[in-house]
Coordinates of C-alpha atoms and ligand atoms in Angstrom, one line a residue:
X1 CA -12.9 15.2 22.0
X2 CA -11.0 13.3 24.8
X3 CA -7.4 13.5 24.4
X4 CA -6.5 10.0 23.0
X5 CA -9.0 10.8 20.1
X6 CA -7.0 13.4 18.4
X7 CA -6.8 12.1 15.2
X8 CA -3.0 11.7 14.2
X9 CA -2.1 13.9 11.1
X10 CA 0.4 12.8 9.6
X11 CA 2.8 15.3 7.7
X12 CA 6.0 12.8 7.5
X13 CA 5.6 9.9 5.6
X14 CA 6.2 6.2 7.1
X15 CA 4.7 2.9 6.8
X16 CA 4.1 0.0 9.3
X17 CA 5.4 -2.7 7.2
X18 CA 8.7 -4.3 8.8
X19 CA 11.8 -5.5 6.9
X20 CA 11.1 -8.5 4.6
X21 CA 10.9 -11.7 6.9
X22 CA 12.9 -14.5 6.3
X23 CA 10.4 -16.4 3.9
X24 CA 9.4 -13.6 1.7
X25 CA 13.5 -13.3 1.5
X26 CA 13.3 -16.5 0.1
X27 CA 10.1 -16.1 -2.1
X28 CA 11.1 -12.7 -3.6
X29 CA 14.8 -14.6 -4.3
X30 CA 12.7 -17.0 -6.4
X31 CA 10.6 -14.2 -8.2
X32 CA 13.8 -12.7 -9.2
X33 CA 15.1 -14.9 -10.8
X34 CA 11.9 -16.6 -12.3
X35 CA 11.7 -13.0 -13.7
X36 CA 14.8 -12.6 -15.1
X37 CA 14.9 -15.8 -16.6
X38 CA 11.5 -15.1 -18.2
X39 CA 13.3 -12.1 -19.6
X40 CA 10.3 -9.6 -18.5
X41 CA 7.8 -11.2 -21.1
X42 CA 5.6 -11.0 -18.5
X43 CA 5.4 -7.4 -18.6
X44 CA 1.8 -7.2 -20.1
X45 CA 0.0 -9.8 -18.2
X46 CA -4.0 -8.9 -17.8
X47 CA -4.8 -7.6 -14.8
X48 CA -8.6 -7.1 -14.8
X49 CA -9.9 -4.5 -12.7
X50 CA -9.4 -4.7 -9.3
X51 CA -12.7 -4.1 -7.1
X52 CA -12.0 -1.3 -4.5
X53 CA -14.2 -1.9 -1.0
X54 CA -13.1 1.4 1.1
X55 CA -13.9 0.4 5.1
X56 CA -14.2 3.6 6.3
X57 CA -13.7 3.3 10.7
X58 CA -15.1 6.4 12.2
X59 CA -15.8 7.1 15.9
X60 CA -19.2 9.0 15.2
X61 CA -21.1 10.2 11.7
X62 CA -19.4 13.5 12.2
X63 CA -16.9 13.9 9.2
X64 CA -14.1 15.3 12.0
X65 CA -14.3 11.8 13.5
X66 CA -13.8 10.2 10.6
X67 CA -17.0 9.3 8.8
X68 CA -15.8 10.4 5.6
X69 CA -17.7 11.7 2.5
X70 CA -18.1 9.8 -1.2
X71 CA -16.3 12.5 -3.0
X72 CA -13.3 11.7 -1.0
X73 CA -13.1 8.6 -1.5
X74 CA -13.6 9.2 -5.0
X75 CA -10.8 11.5 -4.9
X76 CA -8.7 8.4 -3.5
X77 CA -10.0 6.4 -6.2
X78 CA -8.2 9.1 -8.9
X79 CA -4.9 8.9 -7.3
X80 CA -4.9 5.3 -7.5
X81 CA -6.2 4.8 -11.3
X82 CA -3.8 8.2 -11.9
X83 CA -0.7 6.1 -10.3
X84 CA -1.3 2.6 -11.5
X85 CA -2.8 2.8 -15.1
X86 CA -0.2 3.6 -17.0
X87 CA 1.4 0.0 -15.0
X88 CA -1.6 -1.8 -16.5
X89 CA -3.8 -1.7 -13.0
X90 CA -7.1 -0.4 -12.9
X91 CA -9.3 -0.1 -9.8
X92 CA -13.4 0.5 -9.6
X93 CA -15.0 1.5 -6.3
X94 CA -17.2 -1.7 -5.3
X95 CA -18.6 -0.8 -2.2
X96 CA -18.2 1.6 0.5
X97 CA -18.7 0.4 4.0
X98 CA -19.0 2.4 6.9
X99 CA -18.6 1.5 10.3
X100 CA -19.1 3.2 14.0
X101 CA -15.6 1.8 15.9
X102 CA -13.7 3.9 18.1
X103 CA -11.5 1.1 19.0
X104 CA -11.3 0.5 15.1
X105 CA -11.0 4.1 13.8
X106 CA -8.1 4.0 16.6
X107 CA -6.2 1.5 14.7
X108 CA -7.0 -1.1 17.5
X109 CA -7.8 -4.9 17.5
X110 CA -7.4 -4.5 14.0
X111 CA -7.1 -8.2 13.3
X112 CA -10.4 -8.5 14.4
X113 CA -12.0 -6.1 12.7
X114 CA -10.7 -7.3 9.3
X115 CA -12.2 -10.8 10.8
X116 CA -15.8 -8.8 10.5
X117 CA -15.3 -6.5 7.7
X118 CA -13.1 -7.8 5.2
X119 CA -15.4 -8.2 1.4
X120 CA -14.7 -9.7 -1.7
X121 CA -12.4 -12.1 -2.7
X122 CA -8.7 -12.6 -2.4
X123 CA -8.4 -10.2 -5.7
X124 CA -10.3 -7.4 -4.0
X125 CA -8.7 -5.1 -2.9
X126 CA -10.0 -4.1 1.3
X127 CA -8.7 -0.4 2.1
X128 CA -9.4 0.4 5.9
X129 CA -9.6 4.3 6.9
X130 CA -8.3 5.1 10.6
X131 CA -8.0 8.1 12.5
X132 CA -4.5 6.8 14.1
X133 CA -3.0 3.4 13.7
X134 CA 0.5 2.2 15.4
X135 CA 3.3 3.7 15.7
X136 CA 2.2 6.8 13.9
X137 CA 2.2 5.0 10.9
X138 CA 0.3 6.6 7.8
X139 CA -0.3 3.1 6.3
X140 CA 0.2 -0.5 7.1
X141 CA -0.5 -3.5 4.3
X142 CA -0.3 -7.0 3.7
X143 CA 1.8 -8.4 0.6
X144 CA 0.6 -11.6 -1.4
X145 CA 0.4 -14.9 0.2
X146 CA -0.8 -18.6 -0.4
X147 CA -4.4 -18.4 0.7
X148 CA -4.6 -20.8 3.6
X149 CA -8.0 -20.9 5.0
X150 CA -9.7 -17.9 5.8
X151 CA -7.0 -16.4 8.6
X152 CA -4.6 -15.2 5.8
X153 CA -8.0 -14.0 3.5
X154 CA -9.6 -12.3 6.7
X155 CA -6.4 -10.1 7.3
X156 CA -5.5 -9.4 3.1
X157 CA -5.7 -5.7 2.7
X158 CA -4.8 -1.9 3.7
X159 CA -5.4 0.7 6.7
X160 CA -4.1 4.0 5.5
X161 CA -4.8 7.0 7.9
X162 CA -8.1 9.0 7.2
X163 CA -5.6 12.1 7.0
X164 CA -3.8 11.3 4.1
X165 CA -6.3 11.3 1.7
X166 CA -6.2 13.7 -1.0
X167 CA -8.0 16.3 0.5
X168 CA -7.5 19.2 2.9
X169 CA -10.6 20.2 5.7
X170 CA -11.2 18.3 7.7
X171 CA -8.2 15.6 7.5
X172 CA -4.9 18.0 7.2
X173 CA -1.9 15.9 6.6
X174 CA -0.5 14.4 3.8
X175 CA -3.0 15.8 1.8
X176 CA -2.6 13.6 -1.4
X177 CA -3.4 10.0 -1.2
X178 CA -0.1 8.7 -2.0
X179 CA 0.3 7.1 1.2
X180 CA -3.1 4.7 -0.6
X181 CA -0.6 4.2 -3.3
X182 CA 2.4 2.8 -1.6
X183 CA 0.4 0.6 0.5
X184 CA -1.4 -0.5 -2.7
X185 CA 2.0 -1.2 -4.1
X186 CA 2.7 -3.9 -1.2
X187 CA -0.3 -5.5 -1.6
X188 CA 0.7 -6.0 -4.8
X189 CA 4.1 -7.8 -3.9
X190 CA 6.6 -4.8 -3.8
X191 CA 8.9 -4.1 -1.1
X192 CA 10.5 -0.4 0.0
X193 CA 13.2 0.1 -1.9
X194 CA 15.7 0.5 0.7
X195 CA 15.2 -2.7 1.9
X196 CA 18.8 -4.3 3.1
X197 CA 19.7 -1.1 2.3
X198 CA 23.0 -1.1 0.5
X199 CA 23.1 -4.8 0.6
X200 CA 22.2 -6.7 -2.3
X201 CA 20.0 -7.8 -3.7
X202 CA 18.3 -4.9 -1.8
X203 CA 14.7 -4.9 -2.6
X204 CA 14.9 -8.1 -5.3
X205 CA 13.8 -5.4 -8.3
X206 CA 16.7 -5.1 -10.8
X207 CA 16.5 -0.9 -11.5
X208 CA 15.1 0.4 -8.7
X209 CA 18.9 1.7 -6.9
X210 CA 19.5 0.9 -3.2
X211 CA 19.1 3.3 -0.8
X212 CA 20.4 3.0 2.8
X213 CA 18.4 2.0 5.7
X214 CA 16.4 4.7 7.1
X215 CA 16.4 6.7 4.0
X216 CA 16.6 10.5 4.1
X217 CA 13.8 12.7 4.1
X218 CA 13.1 15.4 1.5
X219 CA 13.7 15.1 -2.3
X220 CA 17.1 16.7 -2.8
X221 CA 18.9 14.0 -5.3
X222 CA 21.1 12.0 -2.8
X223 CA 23.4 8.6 -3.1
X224 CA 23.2 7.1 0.2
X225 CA 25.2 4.2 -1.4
X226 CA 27.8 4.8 -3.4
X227 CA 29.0 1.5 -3.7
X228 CA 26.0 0.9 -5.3
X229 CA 25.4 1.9 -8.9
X230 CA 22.8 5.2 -9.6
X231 CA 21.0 7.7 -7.0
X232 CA 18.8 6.9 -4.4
X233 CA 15.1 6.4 -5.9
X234 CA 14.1 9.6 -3.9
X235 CA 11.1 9.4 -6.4
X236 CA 9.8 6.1 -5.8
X237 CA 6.5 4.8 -4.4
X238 CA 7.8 2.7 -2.5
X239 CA 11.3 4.9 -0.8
X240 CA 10.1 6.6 2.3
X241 CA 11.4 9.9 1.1
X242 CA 8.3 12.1 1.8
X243 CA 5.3 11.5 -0.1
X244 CA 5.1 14.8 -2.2
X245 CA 8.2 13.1 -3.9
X246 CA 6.5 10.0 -4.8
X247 CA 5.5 9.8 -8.5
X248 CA 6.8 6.2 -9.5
X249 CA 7.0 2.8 -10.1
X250 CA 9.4 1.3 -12.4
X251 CA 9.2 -1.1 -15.3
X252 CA 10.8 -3.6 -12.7
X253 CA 8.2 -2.8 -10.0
X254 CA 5.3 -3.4 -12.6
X255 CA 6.8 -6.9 -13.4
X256 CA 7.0 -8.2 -10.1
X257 CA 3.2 -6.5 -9.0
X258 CA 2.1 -8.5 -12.7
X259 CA 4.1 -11.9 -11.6
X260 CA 3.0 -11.4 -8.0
X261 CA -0.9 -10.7 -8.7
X262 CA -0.7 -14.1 -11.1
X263 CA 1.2 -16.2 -8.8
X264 CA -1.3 -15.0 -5.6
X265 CA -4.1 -13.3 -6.5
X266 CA -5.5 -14.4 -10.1
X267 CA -8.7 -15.5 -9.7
X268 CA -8.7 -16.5 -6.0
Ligands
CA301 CA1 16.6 -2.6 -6.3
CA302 CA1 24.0 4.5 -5.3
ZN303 ZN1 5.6 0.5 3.2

């Protein structure tokens, strides 16, 4: 391979998303308190299951360029329902769709390839597979919006790197397909939790604890603000800890990913 198609494995966890925006500031502020003066009683609101359409962008059929087998993907498909179930999400593999790009599996003109690509409607769920993508990101995802025309719908979903699926040989990296998970969890509505970092109302979900801005790596118990009550959520989906720490979401997350599917995605 030429040298700018090394694929990118990614051993340190970080996501493309940038700091809430002013206007999802002000629609998370609204959520917030919608929620809390709903008293959580929307904590079991149906979800039904969410169709999976894996894009997979390779450069050439050969599985080292990206063209990635069913059991894989499968194997993605386990971390997600293992991760999200027991939140009251389920997800079921629609369609996989595989596509010769190099400029795509690059992470490139990514806008337009979700302009050709993107299936199903705005409560399917579009996961794109890259060999790199910007800024040596492992995952990038759009969070809920009001469906205007089809430029919001085209760009509604996920790239996560090829490498971190669950898998070892050929894509070594992060090796467990929890990167799929915390982009999942945006395009569910949920923000990192060290958003504003110490700063209230940090990530706008009541118990997950702020957590300065970076947060640390590794998953030694740490309390990066101590003006702020409890430990950093080193465990969280949605922290930037590492990934091998990643093993939650809290009751608060599943609220807001409930409220937020309801609000945006329900039947749209
Ligand atoms: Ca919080
Ligand atoms: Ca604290
Ligand atoms: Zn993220």
């Amino acid at each position: 391979m030429p040298p700018n198609a090394t694929p990118v494995n990614a051993t340190v966890f970080a996501c493309g998303n940038p700091p809430m925006a002013a206007e999802e500031h002000a629609v998370m502020a609204r959520a917030f308190a919608e929620e809390r003066m709903m008293k959580n009683t929307q904590v079991n609101a149906e979800i039904p299951t969410v169709n999976v359409y894996f894009q997979v962008l390779a450069s050439s059929e050969k599985p080292e360029d990206g063209w990635v087998a069913d059991d894989l993907l499968q194997k993605q498909m386990d971390v997600l329902n293992d991760n999200f179930n027991k939140h009251g999400i389920k997800f079921q593999l629609a369609k996989t769709i595989r596509t010769i790009n190099e400029t795509w599996a690059r992470g490139q003109d990514i806008n337009f390839m979700a302009s050709q690509l993107r299936m199903g409607s705005y409560s399917d769920l579009n996961i794109y597979l890259h060999l790199n993508l910007t800024g040596g990101a492992a995952g990038v995802c759009t969070i809920p919006v009001p469906v205007n025309g089809a430029g919001t719908y085209n760009f509604d979903g996920c790239q996560i790197l090829t490498s971190s699926l669950p898998d070892d040989a050929p894509y070594t990296g992060l090796n467990d397909g929890k990167a799929g998970v915390h982009e999942v969890g945006h395009w569910f509505g949920l923000f990192h939790t060290f958003e504003n970092g110490c700063n209230s109302p940090g990530d706008y979900v009541d118990d997950t604890p702020s957590e300065a801005l970076p947060p640390g790596r590794g998953c030694e118990i740490r309390n990066s603000c101590p003006g702020q009550p409890g430990n950093d959520p080193i465990h969280n989906h949605m922290s930037y800890t590492g990934s091998d720490c990643h093993t939650e979401f809290t009751l608060g997350q599943q609220i807001r990913m409930h409220n937020q599917w309801a609000v945006y995605r329900a039947g749209r």
